[in-house]
Structure formats: C-alpha cells, structure tokens
Coordinates of C-alpha atoms in Angstrom, one line a residue:
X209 CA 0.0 0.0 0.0
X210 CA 2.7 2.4 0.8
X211 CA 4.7 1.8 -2.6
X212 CA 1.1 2.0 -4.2
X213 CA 0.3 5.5 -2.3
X214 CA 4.5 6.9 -3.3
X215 CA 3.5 6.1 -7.2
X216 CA 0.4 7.8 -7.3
X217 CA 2.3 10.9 -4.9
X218 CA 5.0 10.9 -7.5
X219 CA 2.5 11.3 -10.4
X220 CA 0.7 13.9 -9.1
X221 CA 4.0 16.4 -8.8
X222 CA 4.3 17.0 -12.3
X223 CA 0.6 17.4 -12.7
X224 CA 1.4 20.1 -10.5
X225 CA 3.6 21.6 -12.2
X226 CA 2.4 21.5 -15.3
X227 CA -0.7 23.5 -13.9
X228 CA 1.5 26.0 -12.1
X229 CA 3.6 26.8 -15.7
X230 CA -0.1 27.1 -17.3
X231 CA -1.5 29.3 -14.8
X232 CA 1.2 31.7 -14.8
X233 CA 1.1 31.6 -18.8
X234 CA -2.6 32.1 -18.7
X235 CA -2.2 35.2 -16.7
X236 CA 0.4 36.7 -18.3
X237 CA -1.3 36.6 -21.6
X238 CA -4.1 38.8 -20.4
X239 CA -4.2 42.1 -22.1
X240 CA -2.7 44.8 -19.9
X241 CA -0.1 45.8 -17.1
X242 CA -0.7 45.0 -13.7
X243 CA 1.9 47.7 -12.7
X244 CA -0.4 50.5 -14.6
X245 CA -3.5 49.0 -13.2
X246 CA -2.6 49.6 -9.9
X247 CA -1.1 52.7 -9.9
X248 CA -3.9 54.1 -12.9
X249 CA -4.1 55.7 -16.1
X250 CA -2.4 59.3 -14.7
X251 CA 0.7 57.6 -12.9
X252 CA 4.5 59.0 -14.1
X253 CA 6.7 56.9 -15.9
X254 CA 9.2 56.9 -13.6
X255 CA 6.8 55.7 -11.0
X256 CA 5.4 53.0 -12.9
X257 CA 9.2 51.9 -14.0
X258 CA 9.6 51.6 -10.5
X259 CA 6.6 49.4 -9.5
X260 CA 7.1 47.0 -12.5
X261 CA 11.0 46.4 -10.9
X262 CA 9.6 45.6 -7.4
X263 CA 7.0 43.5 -8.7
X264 CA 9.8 41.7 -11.1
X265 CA 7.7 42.4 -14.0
X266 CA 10.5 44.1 -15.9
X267 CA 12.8 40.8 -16.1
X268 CA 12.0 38.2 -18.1
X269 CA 9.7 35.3 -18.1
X270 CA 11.3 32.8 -17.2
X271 CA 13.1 35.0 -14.3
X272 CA 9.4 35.9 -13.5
X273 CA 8.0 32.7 -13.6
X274 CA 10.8 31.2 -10.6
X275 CA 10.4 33.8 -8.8
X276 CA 6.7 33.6 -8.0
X277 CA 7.0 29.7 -7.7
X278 CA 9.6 30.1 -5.7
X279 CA 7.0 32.7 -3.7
X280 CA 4.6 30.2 -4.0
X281 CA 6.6 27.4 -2.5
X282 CA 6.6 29.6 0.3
X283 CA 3.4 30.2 0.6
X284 CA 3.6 33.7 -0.9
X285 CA 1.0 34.0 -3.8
X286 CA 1.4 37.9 -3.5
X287 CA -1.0 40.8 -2.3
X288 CA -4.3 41.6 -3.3
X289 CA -4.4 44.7 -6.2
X290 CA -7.6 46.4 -4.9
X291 CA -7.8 45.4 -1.1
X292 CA -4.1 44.8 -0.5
X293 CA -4.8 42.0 1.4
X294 CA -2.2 39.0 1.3
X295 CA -3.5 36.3 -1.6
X296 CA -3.9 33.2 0.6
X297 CA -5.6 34.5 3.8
X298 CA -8.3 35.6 1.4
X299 CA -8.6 32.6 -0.9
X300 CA -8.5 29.9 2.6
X301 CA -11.4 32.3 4.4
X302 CA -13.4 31.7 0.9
X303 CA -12.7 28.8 -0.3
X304 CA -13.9 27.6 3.1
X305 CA -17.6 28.8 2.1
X306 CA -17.7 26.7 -1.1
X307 CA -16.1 23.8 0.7
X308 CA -19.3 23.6 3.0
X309 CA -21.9 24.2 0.3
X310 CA -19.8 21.5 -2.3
X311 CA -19.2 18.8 0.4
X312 CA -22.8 18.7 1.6
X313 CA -24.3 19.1 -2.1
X314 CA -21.8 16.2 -3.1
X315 CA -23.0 13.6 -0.1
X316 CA -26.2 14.1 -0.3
X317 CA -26.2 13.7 -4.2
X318 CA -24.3 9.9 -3.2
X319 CA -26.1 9.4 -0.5
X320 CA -29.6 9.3 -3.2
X321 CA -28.3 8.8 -6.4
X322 CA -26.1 5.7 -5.7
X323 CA -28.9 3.5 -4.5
X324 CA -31.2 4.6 -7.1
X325 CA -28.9 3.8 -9.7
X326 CA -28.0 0.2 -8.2
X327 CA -31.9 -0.4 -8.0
X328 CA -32.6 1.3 -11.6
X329 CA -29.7 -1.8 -12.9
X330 CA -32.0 -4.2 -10.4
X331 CA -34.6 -3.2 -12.1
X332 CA -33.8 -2.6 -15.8
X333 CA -36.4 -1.8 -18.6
X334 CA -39.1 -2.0 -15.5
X335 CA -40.5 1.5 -15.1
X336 CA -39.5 2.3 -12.1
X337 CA -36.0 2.0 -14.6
X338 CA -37.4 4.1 -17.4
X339 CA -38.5 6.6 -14.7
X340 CA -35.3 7.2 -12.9
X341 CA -33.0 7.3 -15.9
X342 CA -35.4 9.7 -17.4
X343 CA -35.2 12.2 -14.9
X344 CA -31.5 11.7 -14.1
X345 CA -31.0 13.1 -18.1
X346 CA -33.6 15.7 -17.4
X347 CA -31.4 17.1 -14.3
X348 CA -28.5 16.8 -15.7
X349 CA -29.9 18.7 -19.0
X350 CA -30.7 21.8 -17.3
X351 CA -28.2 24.1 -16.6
X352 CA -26.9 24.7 -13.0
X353 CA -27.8 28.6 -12.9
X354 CA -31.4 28.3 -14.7
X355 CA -32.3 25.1 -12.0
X356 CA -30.7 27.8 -9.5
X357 CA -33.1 30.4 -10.9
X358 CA -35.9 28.3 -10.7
X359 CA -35.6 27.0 -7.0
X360 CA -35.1 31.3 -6.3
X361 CA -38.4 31.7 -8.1
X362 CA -40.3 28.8 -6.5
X363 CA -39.2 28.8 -2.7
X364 CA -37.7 32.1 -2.5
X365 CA -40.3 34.6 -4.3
X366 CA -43.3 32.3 -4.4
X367 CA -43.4 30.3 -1.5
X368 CA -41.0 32.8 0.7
X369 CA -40.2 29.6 2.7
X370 CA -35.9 30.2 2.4
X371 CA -34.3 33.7 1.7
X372 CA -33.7 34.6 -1.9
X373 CA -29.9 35.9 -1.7
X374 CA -26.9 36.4 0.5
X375 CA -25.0 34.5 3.0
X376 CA -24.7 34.4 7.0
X377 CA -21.7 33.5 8.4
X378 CA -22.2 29.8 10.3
X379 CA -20.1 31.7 13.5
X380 CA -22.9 34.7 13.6
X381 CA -26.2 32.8 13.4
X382 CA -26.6 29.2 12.2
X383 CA -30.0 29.0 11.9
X384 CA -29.8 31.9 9.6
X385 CA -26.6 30.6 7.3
X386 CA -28.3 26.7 7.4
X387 CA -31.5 28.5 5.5
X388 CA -29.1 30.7 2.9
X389 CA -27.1 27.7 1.9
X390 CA -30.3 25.2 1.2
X391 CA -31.0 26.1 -2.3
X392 CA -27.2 26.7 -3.2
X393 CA -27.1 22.9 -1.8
X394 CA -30.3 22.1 -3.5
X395 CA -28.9 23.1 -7.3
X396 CA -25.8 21.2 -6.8
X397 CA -26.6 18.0 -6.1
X398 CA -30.0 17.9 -8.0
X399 CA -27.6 18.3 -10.9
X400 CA -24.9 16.0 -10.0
X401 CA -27.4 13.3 -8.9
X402 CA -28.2 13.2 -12.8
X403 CA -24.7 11.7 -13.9
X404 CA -24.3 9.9 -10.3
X405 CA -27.3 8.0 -11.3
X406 CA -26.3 7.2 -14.7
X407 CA -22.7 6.2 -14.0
X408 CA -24.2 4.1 -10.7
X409 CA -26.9 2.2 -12.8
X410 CA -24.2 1.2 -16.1
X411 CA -21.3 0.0 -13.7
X412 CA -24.2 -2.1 -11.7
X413 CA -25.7 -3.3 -15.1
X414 CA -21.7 -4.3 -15.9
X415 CA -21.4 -6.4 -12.4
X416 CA -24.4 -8.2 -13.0
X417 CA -24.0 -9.5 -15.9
X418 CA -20.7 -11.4 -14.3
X419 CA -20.5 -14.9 -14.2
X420 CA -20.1 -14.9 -10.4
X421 CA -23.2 -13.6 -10.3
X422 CA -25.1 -16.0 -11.8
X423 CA -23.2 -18.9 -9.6
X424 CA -24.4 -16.5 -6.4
X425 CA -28.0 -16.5 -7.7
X426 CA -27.7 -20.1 -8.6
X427 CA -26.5 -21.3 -4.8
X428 CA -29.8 -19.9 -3.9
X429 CA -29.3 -16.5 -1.8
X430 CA -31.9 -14.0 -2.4
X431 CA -32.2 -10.8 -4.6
X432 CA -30.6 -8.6 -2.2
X433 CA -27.9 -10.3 -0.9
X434 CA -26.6 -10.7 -4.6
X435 CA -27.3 -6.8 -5.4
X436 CA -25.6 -5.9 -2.1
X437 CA -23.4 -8.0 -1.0
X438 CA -21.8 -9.3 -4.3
X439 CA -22.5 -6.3 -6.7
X440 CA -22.6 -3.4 -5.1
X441 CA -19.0 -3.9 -3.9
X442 CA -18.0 -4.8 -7.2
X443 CA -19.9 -2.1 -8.8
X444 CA -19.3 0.9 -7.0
X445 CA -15.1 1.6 -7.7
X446 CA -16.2 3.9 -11.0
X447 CA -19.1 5.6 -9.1
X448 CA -16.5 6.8 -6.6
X449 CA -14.3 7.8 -9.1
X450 CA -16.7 10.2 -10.6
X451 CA -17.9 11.4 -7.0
X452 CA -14.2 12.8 -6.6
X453 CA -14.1 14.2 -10.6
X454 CA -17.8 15.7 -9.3
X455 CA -16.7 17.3 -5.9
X456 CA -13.0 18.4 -7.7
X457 CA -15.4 20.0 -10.5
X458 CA -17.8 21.4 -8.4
X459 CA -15.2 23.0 -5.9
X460 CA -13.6 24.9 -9.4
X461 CA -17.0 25.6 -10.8
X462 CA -19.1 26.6 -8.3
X463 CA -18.8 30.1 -9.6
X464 CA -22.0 30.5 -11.4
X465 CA -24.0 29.2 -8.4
X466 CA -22.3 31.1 -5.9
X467 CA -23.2 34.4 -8.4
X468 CA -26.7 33.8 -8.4
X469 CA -26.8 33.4 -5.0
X470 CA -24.4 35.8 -4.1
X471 CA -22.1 33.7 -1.9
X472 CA -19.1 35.3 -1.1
X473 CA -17.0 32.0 -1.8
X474 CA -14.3 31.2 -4.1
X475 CA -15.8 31.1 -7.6
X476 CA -17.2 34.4 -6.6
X477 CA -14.2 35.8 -5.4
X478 CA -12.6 34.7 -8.8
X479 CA -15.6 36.2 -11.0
X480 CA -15.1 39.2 -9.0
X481 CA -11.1 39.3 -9.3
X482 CA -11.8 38.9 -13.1
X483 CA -14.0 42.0 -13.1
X484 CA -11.4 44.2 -11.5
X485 CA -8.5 42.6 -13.2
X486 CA -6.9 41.8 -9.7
X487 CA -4.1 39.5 -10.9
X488 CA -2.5 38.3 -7.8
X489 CA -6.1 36.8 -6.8
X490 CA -7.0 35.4 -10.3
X491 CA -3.5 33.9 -10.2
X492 CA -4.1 32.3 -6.6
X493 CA -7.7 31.3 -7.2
X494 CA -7.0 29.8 -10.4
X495 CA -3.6 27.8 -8.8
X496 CA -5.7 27.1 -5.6
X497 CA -8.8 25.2 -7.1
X498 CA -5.9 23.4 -9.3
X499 CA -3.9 22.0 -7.1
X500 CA -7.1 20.9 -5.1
X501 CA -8.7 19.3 -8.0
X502 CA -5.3 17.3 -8.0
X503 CA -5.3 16.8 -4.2
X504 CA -9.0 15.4 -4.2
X505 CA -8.6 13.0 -7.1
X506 CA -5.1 11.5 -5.6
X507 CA -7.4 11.0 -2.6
X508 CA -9.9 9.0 -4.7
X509 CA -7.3 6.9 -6.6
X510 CA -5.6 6.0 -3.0
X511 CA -9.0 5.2 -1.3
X512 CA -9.9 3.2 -4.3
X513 CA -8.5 -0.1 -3.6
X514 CA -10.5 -0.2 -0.5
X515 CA -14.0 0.1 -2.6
X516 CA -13.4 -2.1 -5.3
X517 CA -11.7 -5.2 -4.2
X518 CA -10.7 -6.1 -7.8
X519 CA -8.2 -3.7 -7.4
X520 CA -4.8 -4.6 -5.2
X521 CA -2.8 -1.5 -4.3
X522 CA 0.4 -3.1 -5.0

C-alpha cells in the first residue's frame, strides 16, 4: 500500500507543475499591465518603472515565472491589487464557504443517487427504470444557474419559505446561514445526482451481468444479498471515481451558483477578481482550485482499492 500510495504521490508532482507553468502563462497573456493597473491611467513613468522592478515584472519570463514559484513554494502568492490584502488569507477564508456548500451538495447527491442507480440496474427496462433514468437526463440537461433560478423563483419569491440571496456567516447565526445555503445545496446535487445515477446504474448493469453472479444466484441467496453483497461492492469503484471528478469539479465551478446566490466563496471571489483585473487573486484562485482538483482526485485513486476489491494497491 505504501509503494502504491508513493507512485500515485509521485505522479501527481508534475501534474502540478504542469498546472503551475499554465496558470502563470494564462495570466500573463491577459491584455494589460498590472503595474499600470494599480497605480492608474495618470501615474509617471518613472513611478510605474519603478513598481514594475519591485513587482519583477521588468525581467523576463522565465526570471518571472521562478520567482513567483519560488514565492509560491513559500506560501507567498502575493498581495491583493484592490484590497491589498495578502492572496492566501483571502482565498482559505473563501474557499472555506464553497467547501461547505460543495461537500454537503456532493454527499447528499451519493447518498440518493447511488442507490437509485444500483436499484434502476436491479430493475432494468421496469418502469421504475425508465423513470429514474429519465429524470437523471432531465437534471442533468438543465443548466446549473437556470435550475438555481428556478428554486429562487419557486421557494424564494413564491413560497417565501428560504431567503432569496446572500450569506450568513455559520459563526454569527446558524440557523440563519443553514436557510441561505439550502437552495445553493439544493442546485448542486439535484444536478450531479443526474450523472451519479447514470454512472451508478451502467457500472451495476456491468457487475451483474458477471459470471459470479449467476453462480451466487444459482446457490440460492436471495435478490438482495446478490445486489448488495456481491455487486454493489464490485460495482461501486467507478461511481466513486466520478464522486471525486464531481466534488473536484464542483469546488472549481461553483462560480455561477455562488453568483446567483451571491455567496461570497471562491468562484465568486474569482468572478469578482476577473472584473477588477486583480491578478495576484486570479493567479491564486486559479492555482488554488488546481492543485485541489489534483489533491481530491489523488485521494480518490488511493482510497480506491479499499471500494473495489478487484483492485490490489500493489
């Protein structure tokens, strides 16, 4: 397990870099100079000739690009250009936010979606079948800000059962934050539950069509044990790898859901960063939800031996 769990380490470090190089190309390719953007259009060239050599932006790439990884290494990713604060403090107290609204969104998607695809498989070309694979392709046809649009409309304006936008902190009143992060919640995993369901229901229909199967059904145990005890473990390894592609998605696109709703979390922050061409925070939102995207699905491939026992970590 420990040779297994070094390999897959190893194989994530140039993933990482690779994504580093790429986010620093990305942002230096973006019309305009940070240097003029901070000090605005009236600054003297002599003052802007002086802010571009402390911020290293008068050397070349290369020189640029090891110096900020070398910053990075260190924890630097620079200061904020329109609040000055320091990058990281800023993206860890957002990223937080989406973290909670993701994590829950993403359980509670498994928590429904795997079962109902193991029983749609159970049950194939029944219509308890035809019904959940239909609506699995109906939620995950409609896009994640209309459905978020529509649950605003229905429970928010309609109804008036939850509030329609903003965000209270969990420390200040948690009553009050539970009810602003329901439908952000509710839009997440009513979408995800779509491809959940889909991916649950073909791996199970895969499983039981095994020859090990049919020698368990033909030694005479019942329905369920064979669905649960024999295929389910079997069946659910690629259902768990697309729960950690999901929640690494969702954490880097949770953007559009968190701007309907106006949540002040990470994809916001990035949306709004964007807006006011604050480089240091695009550079350390975009790096950020990268190297977590590559944390969470090292996490899946090491855990993965332990939910499908065809698999030896060797």
């Amino acid at each position: 397990m420990l040779r297994f769990a070094l390999r897959r380490i190893l194989m994530a470090v140039p993933t990482l870099l690779i994504m580093a190089v790429s986010v620093f190309v990305l942002i230096r390719l973006i019309p305009g100079d940070p240097a003029s953007l901070m000090l605005g259009d009236l600054a003297d060239p002599a003052s802007l000739a002086d802010l571009q050599k402390r911020l290293g932006l008068d050397q070349s790439l290369p020189v640029q690009f090891f110096i900020w990884f070398g910053n990075v290494l260190h924890g630097d990713l620079g200061n904020s250009i329109t609040s000055g604060q320091p990058v990281l403090p800023l993206v860890f107290d957002r990223f937080w936010i989406s973290a909670r609204i993701v994590l829950v969104a993403v359980f509670i998607a498994s928590l429904i979606a795997v079962p109902a695809g193991v029983i749609a498989a159970w049950r194939q070309n029944s219509a308890l079948d035809l019904a959940l694979v239909g609506s699995a392709t109906v939620l995950l046809s409609i896009p994640t800000f209309w459905l978020g649009l529509l649950l605003l409309l229905f429970f928010g304006l309609k109804l008036e059962w939850l509030p329609v936008v903003g965000y209270v902190s969990f420390r200040d009143n948690p009553t009050a934050a539970l009810l602003y992060i329901i439908m952000p919640v509710m839009t997440l995993f009513l979408h995800e539950m779509g491809v959940l369901i889909r991916m649950a229901r073909a791996s199970t229909l895969e499983v039981l069509r095994l020859d090990y199967i049919t020698h368990a059904r033909a030694k005479g145990l019942s329905e369920s044990a064979v669905l649960w005890r024999h295929a389910f473990k079997n069946a659910f390894g690629p259902t768990w790898t697309l729960i950690g592609l999901v929640l690494g998605n969702l954490l880097g696109g949770i953007a559009v859901v968190e701007t309907v709703f106006t949540i002040p979390g990470l994809g916001r922050l990035l949306v709004d960063s964007i807006f006011a061409r604050d480089y240091p925070v695009i550079q350390g939102c975009l790096l950020f939800v990268a190297f977590v995207y590559v944390v969470v699905n090292l996490i899946v491939d090491l855990l993965y031996p332990v939910f499908d026992p065809r698999v030896t970590a060797e």
